[in-house]
Tab-separated table of C-alpha atoms in Angstrom:
chain	number	residue	atom	x	y	z
Q	1	GLN	CA	8.621	-9.562	-13.549
Q	2	THR	CA	8.484	-5.999	-12.283
Q	3	VAL	CA	11.748	-4.676	-10.900
Q	4	VAL	CA	12.147	-1.568	-8.759
Q	5	THR	CA	15.695	-0.238	-8.805
Q	6	GLN	CA	17.469	1.922	-6.257
Q	7	GLU	CA	21.080	2.975	-5.952
Q	8	PRO	CA	22.837	0.213	-3.969
Q	9	SER	CA	24.804	2.713	-1.931
Q	10	LEU	CA	25.377	6.429	-1.502
Q	11	THR	CA	27.664	8.461	0.721
Q	12	VAL	CA	26.968	11.956	2.019
Q	13	SER	CA	28.779	14.293	4.380
Q	14	PRO	CA	27.089	15.538	7.551
Q	15	GLY	CA	25.148	18.697	6.772
Q	16	GLY	CA	25.021	17.877	3.093
Q	17	THR	CA	22.150	17.027	0.781
Q	18	VAL	CA	21.554	13.727	-0.987
Q	19	THR	CA	18.845	12.415	-3.300
Q	20	LEU	CA	17.917	8.743	-3.479
Q	21	THR	CA	15.938	7.552	-6.475
Q	22	CYS	CA	13.520	4.735	-7.253
Q	23	ALA	CA	13.044	3.550	-10.831
Q	24	SER	CA	10.556	1.141	-12.362
Q	25	SER	CA	11.312	-1.451	-15.025
Q	26	THR	CA	7.942	-0.603	-16.589
Q	27	GLY	CA	8.857	2.995	-17.375
Q	28	ALA	CA	8.529	6.401	-15.781
Q	29	VAL	CA	7.304	6.509	-12.186
Q	30	THR	CA	4.290	8.772	-11.755
Q	31	SER	CA	2.098	9.740	-8.834
Q	32	GLY	CA	-0.107	6.789	-9.785
Q	33	TYR	CA	2.581	4.484	-8.431
Q	34	TYR	CA	1.956	6.025	-4.969
Q	35	PRO	CA	5.638	5.921	-3.979
Q	36	ASN	CA	6.432	5.244	-0.347
Q	37	TRP	CA	9.783	5.578	1.370
Q	38	PHE	CA	10.991	3.724	4.450
Q	39	GLN	CA	14.096	3.936	6.610
Q	40	GLN	CA	15.583	0.881	8.279
Q	41	LYS	CA	18.469	0.832	10.705
Q	42	PRO	CA	20.321	-2.381	11.578
Q	43	GLY	CA	18.309	-4.661	13.820
Q	44	GLN	CA	15.234	-2.456	13.658
Q	45	ALA	CA	11.910	-2.572	11.879
Q	46	PRO	CA	11.373	-0.266	8.911
Q	47	ARG	CA	10.045	3.194	9.702
Q	48	ALA	CA	7.746	4.942	7.283
Q	49	LEU	CA	8.894	8.338	6.020
Q	50	ILE	CA	6.870	9.314	2.941
Q	51	TYR	CA	3.638	8.111	1.318
Q	52	SER	CA	1.901	8.938	-1.958
Q	53	THR	CA	5.012	10.560	-3.452
Q	54	SER	CA	5.489	13.490	-1.104
Q	55	ASN	CA	3.261	13.222	1.963
Q	56	LYS	CA	5.054	13.074	5.295
Q	57	HIS	CA	3.929	11.168	8.345
Q	58	SER	CA	3.566	13.090	11.580
Q	59	TRP	CA	6.927	11.769	12.757
Q	60	THR	CA	8.900	12.413	9.574
Q	61	PRO	CA	11.657	14.984	10.108
Q	62	ALA	CA	11.320	18.111	7.981
Q	63	ARG	CA	14.676	17.441	6.316
Q	64	PHE	CA	13.155	14.482	4.431
Q	65	SER	CA	11.138	15.213	1.305
Q	66	GLY	CA	9.667	13.112	-1.486
Q	67	SER	CA	9.150	14.013	-5.126
Q	68	LEU	CA	9.195	12.817	-8.717
Q	69	LEU	CA	12.412	13.520	-10.566
Q	70	GLY	CA	13.339	12.577	-14.104
Q	71	GLY	CA	10.851	9.723	-14.322
Q	72	LYS	CA	11.741	8.318	-10.919
Q	73	ALA	CA	10.505	8.686	-7.390
Q	74	ALA	CA	12.995	10.567	-5.258
Q	75	LEU	CA	13.766	11.005	-1.578
Q	76	THR	CA	15.865	14.036	-0.711
Q	77	LEU	CA	17.591	14.435	2.617
Q	78	SER	CA	18.759	17.949	3.444
Q	79	ALA	CA	21.111	18.919	6.254
Q	80	VAL	CA	21.934	15.259	6.738
Q	81	GLN	CA	22.523	14.104	10.288
Q	82	PRO	CA	24.728	11.199	11.410
Q	83	GLU	CA	21.600	9.374	12.583
Q	84	ASP	CA	20.312	9.332	8.996
Q	85	GLU	CA	22.780	6.565	8.187
Q	86	ALA	CA	20.513	3.659	7.320
Q	87	GLU	CA	19.033	1.553	4.553
Q	88	TYR	CA	16.248	3.247	2.608
Q	89	TYR	CA	13.563	1.376	0.694
Q	90	CYS	CA	11.001	2.647	-1.782
Q	91	LEU	CA	7.685	0.941	-2.476
Q	92	LEU	CA	5.680	1.257	-5.690
Q	93	TYR	CA	2.129	0.248	-6.571
Q	94	TYR	CA	1.456	-1.795	-9.705
Q	95	GLY	CA	-2.307	-2.106	-9.970
Q	96	GLY	CA	-2.719	-4.847	-7.409
Q	97	ALA	CA	0.824	-5.568	-6.402
Q	98	GLN	CA	3.145	-3.498	-4.260
Q	99	VAL	CA	6.845	-3.944	-4.927
Q	100	PHE	CA	9.779	-2.780	-2.833
Q	101	GLY	CA	13.030	-1.617	-4.301
Q	102	GLY	CA	16.232	-3.357	-3.339
Q	103	GLY	CA	17.229	-0.600	-0.947
Q	104	THR	CA	19.913	2.078	-0.774
Q	105	LYS	CA	22.519	1.941	1.938
Q	106	LEU	CA	23.212	5.532	2.916
Q	107	THR	CA	26.505	6.217	4.638
Q	108	VAL	CA	27.062	9.511	6.429
Q	109	LEU	CA	30.772	10.188	6.442
L	1	GLU	CA	0.011	5.037	21.427
L	2	VAL	CA	-0.284	2.887	18.327
L	3	GLN	CA	1.400	-0.492	18.815
L	4	LEU	CA	1.745	-3.640	16.750
L	5	VAL	CA	3.277	-6.697	18.403
L	6	GLU	CA	4.027	-9.818	16.389
L	7	SER	CA	4.418	-13.287	17.839
L	8	GLY	CA	4.398	-16.901	16.759
L	9	GLY	CA	7.718	-17.154	14.964
L	10	GLY	CA	10.168	-19.948	15.566
L	11	LEU	CA	12.051	-22.864	14.085
L	12	VAL	CA	10.045	-25.225	11.909
L	13	GLN	CA	10.978	-28.082	9.599
L	14	PRO	CA	10.405	-27.842	5.847
L	15	GLY	CA	6.803	-28.735	5.103
L	16	GLY	CA	5.673	-27.593	8.519
L	17	SER	CA	3.246	-24.905	9.615
L	18	LEU	CA	3.236	-21.822	11.804
L	19	ARG	CA	0.656	-19.196	12.677
L	20	LEU	CA	1.868	-15.670	13.211
L	21	SER	CA	-0.144	-13.168	15.211
L	22	CYS	CA	-0.021	-9.390	15.333
L	23	ALA	CA	-1.760	-7.840	18.323
L	24	VAL	CA	-2.574	-4.188	17.853
L	25	SER	CA	-3.602	-1.393	20.170
L	26	GLY	CA	-4.075	2.354	20.128
L	27	PHE	CA	-6.275	2.633	17.035
L	28	THR	CA	-9.579	1.448	15.567
L	29	PHE	CA	-8.334	-1.807	14.088
L	30	ASN	CA	-11.291	-2.537	11.812
L	31	SER	CA	-10.785	0.742	9.954
L	32	TYR	CA	-7.402	-0.128	8.526
L	33	TRP	CA	-5.832	-2.281	5.870
L	34	MET	CA	-3.174	-4.494	7.400
L	35	HIS	CA	-0.104	-5.952	5.720
L	36	TRP	CA	2.454	-8.684	6.286
L	37	VAL	CA	5.940	-7.920	4.963
L	38	ARG	CA	8.939	-10.225	5.234
L	39	GLN	CA	12.678	-9.777	5.090
L	40	ALA	CA	15.004	-12.692	4.458
L	41	PRO	CA	18.367	-12.547	6.243
L	42	GLY	CA	20.496	-9.784	4.722
L	43	LYS	CA	17.914	-9.118	2.034
L	44	GLY	CA	15.268	-6.538	1.193
L	45	LEU	CA	11.574	-6.262	1.941
L	46	LEU	CA	8.810	-8.262	0.298
L	47	CYS	CA	5.054	-7.697	0.545
L	48	VAL	CA	3.576	-11.047	1.533
L	49	SER	CA	-0.118	-10.392	2.042
L	50	ARG	CA	-2.696	-7.754	2.854
L	51	ILE	CA	-6.274	-7.648	4.144
L	52	ASP	CA	-8.890	-4.924	4.312
L	53	GLY	CA	-10.686	-3.740	7.427
L	54	ASP	CA	-13.518	-6.261	7.428
L	55	GLY	CA	-11.490	-9.135	6.023
L	56	SER	CA	-13.337	-9.302	2.716
L	57	SER	CA	-10.448	-8.341	0.429
L	58	LEU	CA	-7.283	-10.436	0.541
L	59	SER	CA	-4.148	-10.510	-1.563
L	60	TYR	CA	-0.988	-12.624	-1.612
L	61	ALA	CA	2.424	-12.584	-3.211
L	62	ASP	CA	2.780	-15.254	-5.893
L	63	SER	CA	5.496	-16.963	-3.856
L	64	VAL	CA	3.110	-17.723	-0.980
L	65	LYS	CA	-0.224	-18.098	-2.784
L	66	GLY	CA	-1.937	-21.338	-1.828
L	67	ARG	CA	0.315	-21.852	1.189
L	68	PHE	CA	-0.301	-18.781	3.374
L	69	THR	CA	-3.630	-17.427	4.627
L	70	ILE	CA	-4.156	-13.988	6.086
L	71	SER	CA	-7.030	-13.284	8.450
L	72	ARG	CA	-8.064	-10.930	11.203
L	73	ASP	CA	-10.220	-10.981	14.324
L	74	ASN	CA	-11.470	-7.454	14.799
L	75	ALA	CA	-13.012	-8.319	18.164
L	76	LYS	CA	-9.568	-9.349	19.403
L	77	ASN	CA	-7.652	-6.601	17.559
L	78	THR	CA	-5.405	-9.258	16.072
L	79	LEU	CA	-4.045	-10.006	12.611
L	80	TYR	CA	-2.930	-13.503	11.648
L	81	LEU	CA	-0.835	-15.237	9.029
L	82	GLN	CA	-1.268	-18.992	8.763
L	83	MET	CA	1.761	-20.427	6.990
L	84	ASN	CA	1.645	-23.994	5.668
L	85	SER	CA	4.029	-26.074	3.550
L	86	LEU	CA	6.914	-23.921	4.688
L	87	ARG	CA	10.104	-23.909	2.647
L	88	ALA	CA	13.661	-22.919	3.456
L	89	GLU	CA	13.197	-19.802	1.340
L	90	ASP	CA	10.434	-18.637	3.688
L	91	THR	CA	13.068	-18.046	6.377
L	92	ALA	CA	12.704	-14.371	7.258
L	93	VAL	CA	11.661	-11.768	9.756
L	94	PHE	CA	7.941	-11.187	9.321
L	95	TYR	CA	6.556	-7.739	10.053
L	96	CYS	CA	2.975	-6.645	10.331
L	97	ALA	CA	2.251	-3.103	9.236
L	98	ARG	CA	-0.773	-0.843	9.295
L	99	GLY	CA	-2.073	0.721	6.118
L	100	VAL	CA	-1.954	4.486	5.783
L	101	GLY	CA	-5.099	6.248	6.958
L	102	ALA	CA	-8.382	5.001	8.359
L	103	TRP	CA	-10.574	3.718	5.516
L	104	GLY	CA	-7.638	4.407	3.242
L	105	ARG	CA	-6.532	2.688	0.065
L	106	TYR	CA	-4.108	-0.203	0.388
L	107	TYR	CA	-1.815	1.296	-2.192
L	108	ASP	CA	-1.234	4.373	-0.049
L	109	GLY	CA	1.289	2.169	1.700
L	110	MET	CA	2.100	1.382	5.311
L	111	ASP	CA	2.723	3.658	8.263
L	112	VAL	CA	3.225	1.899	11.595
L	113	TRP	CA	5.235	-1.342	11.760
L	114	GLY	CA	5.692	-3.965	14.426
L	115	GLN	CA	9.106	-5.118	15.616
L	116	GLY	CA	8.913	-8.368	13.666
L	117	THR	CA	8.960	-12.069	14.461
L	118	THR	CA	11.577	-14.463	13.085
L	119	VAL	CA	10.657	-17.589	11.166
L	120	THR	CA	13.371	-20.145	10.461
L	121	VAL	CA	12.613	-23.101	8.215
L	122	SER	CA	15.284	-25.736	8.553
L	123	SER	CA	15.731	-29.407	9.249
């Protein structure tokens, strides 16, 4: 069974920078896994942020960026705002299946 | 404005059936992959099913294969999920989501999501 692993929780100060990662149980994550990133706030539907590793949607704030880092997919938030406090999910492609990570709860404190 | 609006959720007994609908507007529906994603209470996201623009390519998570059927009516701009033989573990919020890009690849992911509809399976 394929497992996608994210940090369960991270804390960042307002104005700071934080990187969330997304690892695969099958090995290094590459662009061929087409990583996606989503933000979900309590009681709301997920909102797409990044697709195909680093591509932003038209609504994605500039402070969000996607990349590959040390064999993982990564989402970096720069100049973090209080409204960035949320759960963040990655999604990876496995040749037919798409698997979400367990999510990272980001606290802005 | 692109909109996806789910409906059809509710309380159903184990073994029962429900049909979820996702009415879309604001884009050329038949040009997009569409996905159903669910979220059990307090849990993460799970891809349930997906369908291509003309309904010829379907895929299901192992946990729902043989019980759920995805379909679409492009004339009505509506996506469906027929759920049979429901189990307690199917209790979740079900979201429909649009695939990224017209005539895109399903593995590019999802961009626009609906607000979700809640399915509760309990006696």
